[in-house]
CSV table of C-alpha atoms in Angstrom, one decimal:
chain,number,residue,atom,x,y,z
A,25,MET,CA,225.2,120.3,59.0
A,26,LYS,CA,224.6,116.6,59.0
A,27,LYS,CA,222.4,116.9,62.0
A,28,LYS,CA,220.3,119.6,60.4
A,29,GLU,CA,220.0,117.5,57.2
A,30,ALA,CA,219.0,114.4,59.3
A,31,PHE,CA,216.4,116.5,61.2
A,32,ALA,CA,215.0,118.0,58.0
A,33,PHE,CA,214.8,114.5,56.4
A,34,TYR,CA,213.0,113.1,59.5
A,35,SER,CA,210.5,116.0,59.5
A,36,SER,CA,209.8,115.6,55.8
A,37,ARG,CA,209.2,111.8,56.2
A,38,ASN,CA,206.9,112.6,59.2
A,39,ASP,CA,204.9,115.2,57.2
A,40,GLN,CA,204.6,112.9,54.2
A,41,LYS,CA,203.3,110.1,56.5
A,42,LYS,CA,200.8,112.4,58.1
A,43,SER,CA,199.6,113.7,54.7
A,44,SER,CA,199.2,110.1,53.5
A,45,VAL,CA,197.0,109.2,56.5
A,46,GLN,CA,194.9,112.3,56.0
A,47,GLN,CA,194.3,111.5,52.4
A,48,GLN,CA,193.4,107.9,53.3
A,49,TYR,CA,190.8,109.1,55.9
A,50,PRO,CA,189.7,112.6,54.7
A,51,ASP,CA,186.4,112.6,56.5
A,52,GLU,CA,187.6,110.9,59.7
A,53,PRO,CA,190.1,113.1,61.4
A,54,TRP,CA,190.1,110.9,64.5
A,55,LEU,CA,192.1,108.4,62.6
A,56,TRP,CA,194.9,110.8,61.7
A,57,LYS,CA,197.0,110.2,64.8
A,58,LYS,CA,198.3,106.8,65.8
A,59,GLU,CA,197.2,106.9,69.5
A,60,TRP,CA,193.7,108.0,68.3
A,61,ARG,CA,193.5,105.1,65.9
A,62,GLU,CA,194.6,102.7,68.7
A,63,GLY,CA,192.3,104.3,71.2
A,64,VAL,CA,195.0,104.4,73.9
A,65,ILE,CA,195.7,108.0,75.1
A,66,HIS,CA,198.8,108.5,77.3
A,67,SER,CA,198.8,111.1,80.1
A,68,ARG,CA,201.0,114.2,80.0
A,69,SER,CA,202.5,113.6,83.5
A,70,LYS,CA,206.1,113.3,82.2
A,71,MET,CA,205.9,116.4,80.0
A,72,THR,CA,204.4,118.3,83.0
A,73,VAL,CA,207.4,117.4,85.1
A,74,ILE,CA,209.8,118.5,82.4
A,75,PHE,CA,208.0,121.8,81.7
A,76,SER,CA,207.7,122.7,85.4
A,77,SER,CA,211.4,121.9,86.0
A,78,LEU,CA,212.5,124.1,83.1
A,79,PHE,CA,210.3,126.9,84.2
A,80,ALA,CA,211.6,126.7,87.8
A,81,LEU,CA,215.1,126.7,86.4
A,82,PHE,CA,214.4,129.8,84.2
A,83,TRP,CA,212.7,131.7,87.1
A,84,ASN,CA,215.5,131.0,89.6
A,85,ALA,CA,218.2,132.0,87.0
A,86,ILE,CA,216.4,135.4,86.6
A,87,SER,CA,215.9,135.8,90.4
A,88,THR,CA,219.6,135.0,91.1
A,89,PHE,CA,220.5,137.9,88.8
A,90,LEU,CA,217.8,140.1,90.4
A,91,MET,CA,219.1,139.5,93.9
A,92,PHE,CA,222.4,141.1,93.1
A,93,LYS,CA,220.5,144.2,91.8
A,94,ILE,CA,218.3,144.2,95.0
A,95,PHE,CA,221.3,144.1,97.4
A,96,ASP,CA,223.2,146.6,95.4
A,97,ALA,CA,220.2,149.0,95.5
A,98,ALA,CA,219.7,148.4,99.2
A,99,GLU,CA,223.4,149.2,99.9
A,100,LYS,CA,222.9,152.5,98.2
A,101,GLY,CA,220.0,153.4,100.6
A,102,ASN,CA,217.0,152.1,98.6
A,103,THR,CA,215.7,149.8,101.3
A,104,ALA,CA,212.4,149.4,99.5
A,105,ALA,CA,214.3,147.3,97.0
A,106,LEU,CA,214.3,144.5,99.5
A,107,LEU,CA,210.7,143.9,98.7
A,108,GLY,CA,212.1,142.3,95.5
A,109,LEU,CA,213.2,139.3,97.6
A,110,VAL,CA,209.7,138.0,97.1
A,111,PHE,CA,210.9,137.0,93.6
A,112,PRO,CA,213.5,134.4,94.8
A,113,ILE,CA,211.1,133.2,97.4
A,114,ILE,CA,208.7,132.4,94.6
A,115,GLY,CA,211.6,130.6,92.9
A,116,VAL,CA,212.0,128.3,95.9
A,117,LEU,CA,208.3,127.6,95.9
A,118,LEU,CA,208.5,126.7,92.2
A,119,ILE,CA,211.3,124.2,92.9
A,120,ILE,CA,209.1,122.6,95.6
A,121,VAL,CA,206.3,122.3,93.1
A,122,SER,CA,208.6,120.7,90.6
A,123,ILE,CA,209.9,118.2,93.1
A,124,TYR,CA,206.2,117.4,94.1
A,125,LEU,CA,205.3,116.8,90.4
A,126,PHE,CA,208.4,114.5,90.0
A,127,LEU,CA,207.4,112.5,93.1
A,128,ARG,CA,203.9,112.1,91.7
A,129,TRP,CA,205.2,110.9,88.4
A,130,ARG,CA,207.5,108.4,90.2
A,131,LYS,CA,204.6,107.1,92.3
A,132,PHE,CA,201.9,106.7,89.7
A,133,GLY,CA,203.9,106.1,86.5
A,134,ASP,CA,202.2,106.8,83.1
A,135,PRO,CA,198.4,106.4,83.4
A,136,THR,CA,196.5,105.7,80.1
A,137,PHE,CA,193.0,106.2,78.9
A,138,HIS,CA,191.6,103.3,76.9
A,139,MET,CA,188.7,104.5,74.8
A,140,ALA,CA,185.7,102.3,74.4
A,141,SER,CA,185.1,103.7,70.9
A,142,VAL,CA,186.9,106.3,68.9
A,143,PRO,CA,186.2,109.2,68.8
A,144,GLY,CA,184.3,110.9,71.6
A,145,VAL,CA,181.1,112.2,69.9
A,146,LEU,CA,179.6,115.7,70.0
A,147,GLY,CA,176.0,115.1,70.8
A,148,GLY,CA,177.0,111.7,72.1
A,149,ARG,CA,179.3,110.1,74.6
A,150,LEU,CA,183.0,109.8,75.6
A,151,ARG,CA,183.4,106.3,77.2
A,152,GLY,CA,186.4,104.3,78.3
A,153,THR,CA,188.6,103.3,81.2
A,154,ILE,CA,191.5,105.2,82.9
A,155,ARG,CA,194.2,102.6,83.9
A,156,ILE,CA,196.7,103.6,86.6
A,157,PRO,CA,199.7,101.2,86.9
A,158,THR,CA,199.5,101.1,90.7
A,159,LEU,CA,196.9,100.5,93.4
A,160,LEU,CA,195.0,103.6,94.6
A,161,ARG,CA,193.3,104.0,97.9
A,162,PRO,CA,191.9,107.5,97.8
A,163,GLU,CA,190.7,109.3,100.9
A,164,LYS,CA,187.4,110.3,99.2
A,165,GLU,CA,185.7,110.3,95.8
A,166,MET,CA,187.8,110.7,92.7
A,167,VAL,CA,187.0,113.8,90.5
A,168,ILE,CA,186.8,113.1,86.8
A,169,THR,CA,186.6,116.3,84.6
A,170,LEU,CA,186.1,116.8,80.9
A,171,ASP,CA,187.1,120.2,79.4
A,172,CYS,CA,186.7,121.9,76.0
A,173,VAL,CA,189.6,124.4,75.8
A,174,HIS,CA,190.4,127.1,73.3
A,175,ILE,CA,194.2,127.8,73.2
A,176,GLU,CA,195.1,131.1,71.5
A,177,THR,CA,198.8,132.1,70.9
A,178,ASP,CA,199.6,135.7,70.1
A,179,TYR,CA,203.0,136.5,68.5
A,180,ASN,CA,204.2,140.0,68.9
A,181,GLY,CA,207.7,140.3,67.6
A,182,LYS,CA,209.9,138.0,69.7
A,183,ASN,CA,207.2,137.8,72.4
A,184,ARG,CA,204.8,134.9,72.6
A,185,LYS,CA,201.6,135.0,74.7
A,186,THR,CA,199.3,132.0,75.1
A,187,ILE,CA,195.8,132.1,76.6
A,188,GLN,CA,193.7,129.1,77.5
A,189,THR,CA,190.0,129.6,77.8
A,190,ILE,CA,187.7,126.9,79.0
A,191,LEU,CA,184.6,126.9,76.7
A,192,TRP,CA,182.8,124.0,78.5
A,193,GLN,CA,183.4,121.9,81.5
A,194,THR,CA,181.7,119.1,83.4
A,195,GLU,CA,182.8,116.8,86.2
A,196,GLU,CA,181.7,113.6,87.9
A,197,LEU,CA,182.5,112.1,91.3
A,198,PHE,CA,183.5,108.5,91.3
A,199,PRO,CA,183.1,106.7,94.7
A,200,ARG,CA,186.3,105.3,96.0
A,201,ASP,CA,184.7,102.0,97.0
A,202,MET,CA,183.8,101.4,93.3
A,203,LEU,CA,187.3,101.5,92.0
A,204,LEU,CA,188.3,98.4,90.0
A,205,GLN,CA,191.7,96.9,90.8
A,206,GLU,CA,193.4,94.1,88.9
A,207,ASN,CA,197.0,93.0,88.5
A,208,ARG,CA,198.2,95.9,90.6
A,209,THR,CA,196.4,98.3,88.3
A,210,THR,CA,193.5,100.7,89.2
A,211,CYS,CA,190.8,101.0,86.6
A,212,ILE,CA,188.3,104.0,86.5
A,213,PRO,CA,185.3,103.8,84.2
A,214,VAL,CA,184.6,107.0,82.3
A,215,ASP,CA,181.2,107.9,80.7
A,216,PHE,CA,180.4,111.5,79.7
A,217,TYR,CA,177.7,112.9,77.5
A,218,ILE,CA,179.0,115.8,75.3
A,219,PRO,CA,176.9,118.7,74.0
A,220,TYR,CA,176.4,118.9,70.3
A,221,ASP,CA,176.8,122.7,70.2
A,222,GLN,CA,180.4,122.7,71.4
A,223,PRO,CA,183.3,122.9,68.9
A,224,ALA,CA,185.1,119.7,67.7
A,225,LEU,CA,188.8,119.2,68.3
A,226,ASP,CA,190.9,121.3,65.9
A,227,ASP,CA,194.7,121.5,66.2
A,228,SER,CA,195.4,122.4,62.6
A,229,GLN,CA,196.4,126.0,63.4
A,230,GLU,CA,199.2,126.8,65.8
A,231,ASP,CA,197.8,130.1,66.9
A,232,SER,CA,194.2,128.9,67.6
A,233,GLN,CA,193.4,125.4,68.7
A,234,ILE,CA,190.5,123.6,70.3
A,235,ILE,CA,191.4,120.6,72.5
A,236,TRP,CA,189.4,118.3,74.7
A,237,ARG,CA,191.0,117.4,77.9
A,238,LEU,CA,190.1,114.5,80.3
A,239,ARG,CA,191.4,114.9,83.9
A,240,ALA,CA,191.3,112.6,86.9
A,241,GLU,CA,192.2,113.7,90.4
A,242,ALA,CA,192.2,112.0,93.9
A,243,ALA,CA,193.3,113.0,97.4
A,244,LEU,CA,195.8,110.4,98.8
A,245,PRO,CA,198.1,110.3,101.8
A,246,GLY,CA,201.3,112.0,100.8
A,247,VAL,CA,201.3,112.8,97.1
A,248,ASP,CA,197.8,113.2,95.5
A,249,PHE,CA,197.0,111.6,92.2
A,250,SER,CA,196.4,113.7,89.0
A,251,ALA,CA,196.5,112.7,85.3
A,252,CYS,CA,195.5,114.5,82.2
A,253,PHE,CA,194.7,113.2,78.7
A,254,ASN,CA,194.0,115.0,75.4
A,255,VAL,CA,191.1,113.1,73.8
A,256,PRO,CA,189.7,113.2,70.3
A,257,VAL,CA,186.1,114.6,70.2
A,258,PHE,CA,184.4,115.2,66.9
A,259,ARG,CA,181.1,115.5,65.2
A,260,THR,CA,180.1,112.2,63.5
A,261,PRO,CA,177.1,110.6,61.8
A,262,ALA,CA,176.1,109.3,65.3
A,263,SER,CA,175.9,112.9,66.7
A,264,ASP,CA,172.5,113.8,68.1
A,265,SER,CA,171.8,117.6,67.8
A,266,ASN,CA,169.1,117.3,70.6
A,267,ILE,CA,171.9,116.7,73.2
A,268,ASP,CA,173.0,120.3,73.6
A,269,THR,CA,174.5,122.4,76.4
A,270,GLU,CA,171.1,123.5,77.6
A,271,VAL,CA,169.8,120.0,77.9
A,272,LEU,CA,172.9,118.8,79.8
A,273,ASP,CA,172.6,121.8,82.2
A,274,GLN,CA,169.1,120.8,83.2
A,275,GLY,CA,170.0,117.4,84.6
A,276,ARG,CA,171.8,114.4,83.4
A,277,LEU,CA,171.3,111.9,80.6
A,278,ILE,CA,171.3,108.1,81.2
A,279,GLY,CA,171.5,105.4,78.6
A,280,VAL,CA,168.4,103.2,78.3
A,281,LEU,CA,167.3,100.6,75.8
A,282,ASP,CA,164.5,101.2,73.4
A,283,GLU,CA,162.0,98.4,72.2
A,284,GLU,CA,164.6,97.2,69.7
A,285,GLY,CA,167.4,97.0,72.2
A,286,TYR,CA,169.3,100.1,71.0
A,287,LYS,CA,170.7,102.4,73.7
A,288,ILE,CA,169.2,105.9,73.6
A,289,PRO,CA,169.8,108.9,75.9
A,290,CYS,CA,167.1,109.6,78.4
A,291,TYR,CA,166.8,112.8,80.5
A,292,GLU,CA,166.8,112.2,84.3
A,293,PRO,CA,166.4,115.3,86.5
A,294,VAL,CA,168.9,115.7,89.4
A,295,ASN,CA,167.2,114.6,92.6
A,296,GLU,CA,167.4,116.5,96.0
A,297,THR,CA,170.0,114.1,97.4
A,298,GLU,CA,172.5,114.9,94.6
A,299,THR,CA,171.7,118.6,94.9
A,300,GLY,CA,172.4,118.5,98.7
A,301,LYS,CA,175.7,116.7,98.0
A,302,ALA,CA,176.8,119.3,95.4
A,303,LEU,CA,176.0,122.1,97.9
A,304,ARG,CA,178.1,120.5,100.6
A,305,ARG,CA,181.0,119.9,98.2
A,306,ALA,CA,180.9,123.6,97.4
A,307,GLY,CA,181.1,124.4,101.1
A,308,LEU,CA,177.6,125.9,101.1
A,309,LYS,CA,175.3,125.5,104.1
A,310,MET,CA,171.5,125.0,103.6
A,311,LYS,CA,169.3,125.2,106.7
A,312,PRO,CA,165.7,126.0,107.7
A,313,THR,CA,164.9,129.5,109.0
A,314,PRO,CA,162.7,130.5,112.0
A,315,SER,CA,160.1,131.9,109.6
A,316,GLY,CA,159.7,128.4,108.0
A,317,GLY,CA,161.7,129.0,104.9
A,318,ILE,CA,165.2,127.9,103.9
A,319,ALA,CA,168.5,129.7,103.6
A,320,ILE,CA,171.7,129.0,101.8
A,321,LEU,CA,174.9,130.4,103.2
A,322,SER,CA,178.3,130.8,101.7
A,323,PRO,CA,180.6,131.3,104.8
A,324,ILE,CA,183.9,133.1,105.0
A,325,LEU,CA,186.9,131.3,103.5
A,326,ARG,CA,184.6,128.8,101.8
A,327,GLN,CA,187.4,128.1,99.2
A,328,PRO,CA,190.7,128.4,101.0
A,329,MET,CA,192.7,126.8,98.2
A,330,LEU,CA,191.3,129.2,95.7
A,331,ALA,CA,192.2,132.1,98.0
A,332,VAL,CA,195.7,130.7,98.6
A,333,GLY,CA,196.2,130.3,94.8
A,334,MET,CA,195.1,133.9,94.1
A,335,VAL,CA,197.5,135.2,96.8
A,336,PHE,CA,200.3,133.1,95.3
A,337,PHE,CA,199.5,134.6,91.9
A,338,ILE,CA,199.6,138.1,93.4
A,339,LEU,CA,203.1,137.4,94.8
A,340,MET,CA,204.2,136.2,91.3
A,341,TRP,CA,202.8,139.4,89.7
A,342,ILE,CA,204.6,141.6,92.3
A,343,GLY,CA,207.8,139.7,91.4
A,344,ILE,CA,207.2,140.4,87.7
A,345,ILE,CA,206.7,144.1,88.5
A,346,LEU,CA,209.9,144.2,90.5
A,347,MET,CA,211.8,142.4,87.8
A,348,VAL,CA,210.7,144.8,85.2
A,349,THR,CA,211.5,147.8,87.5
A,350,PHE,CA,215.0,146.7,88.5
A,351,CYS,CA,216.2,144.8,85.5
A,352,ILE,CA,215.1,147.2,82.7
A,353,GLY,CA,214.5,150.3,84.7
A,354,ALA,CA,210.9,150.7,83.6
A,355,THR,CA,209.2,154.1,84.3
A,356,PHE,CA,206.1,154.5,86.5
A,357,LEU,CA,204.0,155.4,83.4
A,358,PHE,CA,205.0,152.1,81.8
A,359,LEU,CA,204.1,150.2,84.9
A,360,VAL,CA,200.6,151.7,85.3
A,361,PRO,CA,198.8,148.8,83.6
A,362,PHE,CA,200.8,146.4,85.8
A,363,TYR,CA,199.7,148.2,89.0
A,364,LEU,CA,196.0,148.4,87.8
A,365,PHE,CA,196.0,144.6,87.2
A,366,LEU,CA,197.6,144.1,90.6
A,367,LEU,CA,194.7,146.1,92.2
A,368,LEU,CA,192.2,143.9,90.4
A,369,LEU,CA,193.9,140.8,91.7
A,370,ILE,CA,194.0,142.1,95.3
A,371,TRP,CA,190.3,143.0,95.2
A,372,GLY,CA,189.4,139.6,93.8
A,373,SER,CA,191.5,137.9,96.6
A,374,LEU,CA,189.8,140.0,99.3
A,375,ASP,CA,186.4,138.9,98.0
A,376,ALA,CA,187.6,135.2,98.0
A,377,LEU,CA,189.1,135.6,101.5
A,378,THR,CA,186.4,137.6,103.3
A,379,GLY,CA,183.2,137.3,101.1
A,380,ILE,CA,180.1,136.1,102.9
A,381,GLN,CA,176.8,135.6,100.9
A,382,TRP,CA,173.4,134.2,101.8
A,383,VAL,CA,170.0,133.8,100.3
A,384,GLU,CA,166.7,133.2,102.2
A,385,ILE,CA,163.5,131.9,100.6
A,386,SER,CA,160.4,132.4,102.8
A,387,LYS,CA,156.7,133.2,102.3
A,388,THR,CA,157.4,136.9,102.0
A,389,GLY,CA,159.8,136.4,99.0
A,390,ILE,CA,163.5,136.3,98.5
A,391,ARG,CA,166.1,138.1,100.7
A,392,THR,CA,169.8,138.2,99.9
A,393,LYS,CA,172.9,139.9,101.1
A,394,GLY,CA,176.6,139.6,100.4
A,395,GLY,CA,180.0,141.3,100.2
A,396,PRO,CA,183.2,141.4,102.3
A,397,PHE,CA,182.3,140.0,105.8
A,398,GLY,CA,178.6,140.1,104.7
A,399,ARG,CA,178.4,143.8,105.0
A,400,GLY,CA,176.7,144.4,101.6
A,401,VAL,CA,173.3,145.8,100.8
A,402,LEU,CA,170.3,143.7,101.9
A,403,HIS,CA,167.9,143.0,99.0
A,404,HIS,CA,164.3,141.9,99.6
A,405,LEU,CA,162.3,140.8,96.5
A,406,PRO,CA,158.7,139.6,96.5
A,407,PHE,CA,157.9,136.6,94.3
A,408,ASP,CA,155.9,138.7,91.8
A,409,ALA,CA,159.0,140.7,91.0
A,410,PHE,CA,161.2,137.6,90.5
A,411,ALA,CA,162.0,136.5,86.9
A,412,GLY,CA,164.4,133.6,87.5
A,413,PHE,CA,167.9,132.5,88.3
A,414,TYR,CA,170.8,131.8,85.8
A,415,LYS,CA,174.5,131.3,86.0
A,416,SER,CA,177.2,133.2,84.2
A,417,SER,CA,180.9,132.5,84.0
A,418,ASN,CA,182.8,135.0,86.1
A,419,MET,CA,186.4,133.8,85.9
A,420,GLN,CA,188.8,131.0,85.2
A,421,PHE,CA,191.5,130.0,87.6
A,422,GLY,CA,193.9,127.3,86.6
A,423,ASN,CA,192.0,124.4,85.1
A,424,THR,CA,188.6,125.3,86.7
A,425,LYS,CA,185.9,127.6,85.3
A,426,TYR,CA,183.9,129.4,88.0
A,427,PHE,CA,180.4,130.7,87.8
A,428,THR,CA,178.2,133.3,89.5
A,429,VAL,CA,174.5,132.6,90.3
A,430,ILE,CA,172.5,135.7,89.3
A,431,LEU,CA,169.0,136.6,90.4
A,432,GLN,CA,167.0,138.2,87.5
A,433,LYS,CA,164.3,140.7,88.4
A,434,LYS,CA,161.3,141.4,86.1
A,435,ASP,CA,162.5,145.0,85.7
A,436,ASP,CA,165.8,143.6,84.1
A,437,ASP,CA,167.8,144.4,87.2
A,438,ARG,CA,170.2,141.7,88.3
A,439,ILE,CA,171.6,140.7,91.7
A,440,LYS,CA,174.7,138.5,92.1
A,441,ILE,CA,174.0,136.1,94.9
A,442,PHE,CA,176.8,133.5,94.9
A,443,LYS,CA,180.2,133.7,93.3
A,444,ASN,CA,183.1,131.4,92.4
A,445,LEU,CA,181.1,128.2,92.0
A,446,LYS,CA,181.9,125.3,89.8
A,447,HIS,CA,179.3,124.5,87.0
A,448,SER,CA,177.6,121.6,88.9
A,449,GLU,CA,177.6,123.6,92.2
A,450,ALA,CA,176.0,126.7,90.5
A,451,GLN,CA,173.4,124.4,89.0
A,452,ALA,CA,172.7,122.8,92.4
A,453,VAL,CA,172.1,126.2,93.9
A,454,ILE,CA,169.7,127.1,91.2
A,455,ASP,CA,167.9,123.8,91.6
A,456,ALA,CA,167.6,124.2,95.4
A,457,LEU,CA,166.3,127.8,95.2
A,458,ASN,CA,163.8,127.0,92.4
A,459,THR,CA,162.5,124.0,94.4
A,460,ALA,CA,162.0,126.2,97.5
A,461,ILE,CA,160.2,128.9,95.5
A,462,ASN,CA,157.9,126.4,93.8
A,463,ASP,CA,157.0,125.0,97.1
A,464,TYR,CA,155.7,128.4,98.3
A,465,LYS,CA,154.1,129.2,95.0
């Protein structure tokens, strides 16, 4: 009883302190939390290790119980039950992942993000420095990503379901030879423009939250580096409504000084060199054609890690189906939605594993073909029937939002030409194709 009373007293004191701060700064929510006021955001590396370890423990506890059911069913002649062994196999993989995350935490410690100014501004910038308490020597560029994420939690009786949807995402590559190192600490400068028309951070409701997440990743020998920070991003008097999502999609903004010495955003279109780099990062190949045009090709297994991740998720879903089947004796009718979702996952994985897509721009117009092993329908479109290209989000896998580049015809028909591209990669494809078309026109 004393422990409960102490916990209640501590929670009450904490709530009172939080309420006092909110009353002191009613119009400045970025000052409501201590780490926001101080402008030093800690990574979630340690919490990730704890969560993954607990999940692996839970999964393996269930799979151990399930194994007895599987072997018991197999002894009674139901050899198909042995397929359920995929469930404990996944448990072993989860243990390996937990060990890997623990080694990463031991190697890189607790990285921090020191904000240049608080908060990050919608219609403005998020600037600061990521500080890692060790020396990093990455094999290639570091990837710095900023996400706006909507977290929805649905409570259905005792069940709890959480869905994370990426509303907006952008990334920058930081060259490895530009990393700053001092006193055995690696420093990574961060500078993002944020669109005005995206939602501000809002964690006031438990079942529906908006968070802004800054991530840094780098490939290293052995254990790769990865860190994540929840950063405060709000609309302030400094917000510029002209800096919206459409403007940032068209190119990039750079800070220049006006006549009075104040820094203002200036639009700078992405050049052909950066477009080419983005295409190569996406695994796309651009080459001239015998007819004098250009072609962009998406080869088979362009994204092997995405395909492997989808296969792993399929195995996990099969494990869940088997668990529901053998542990609670679910009927086939009950499992129909599970099987339908499994078929969708398998179809998506086949597309990721075997899909080949290409687009050719020549003096006769646009030709495109795609599908598994490139066996889809060939489309030939003259320039006078072409309306434009645009990108549409087709899926989210893990922490990455993927887009499809779509060719819009003047008769309102649409053709999907490239799938599963990151935002910057999809924009690079559109820039390259538009440049080629404009050259012919």
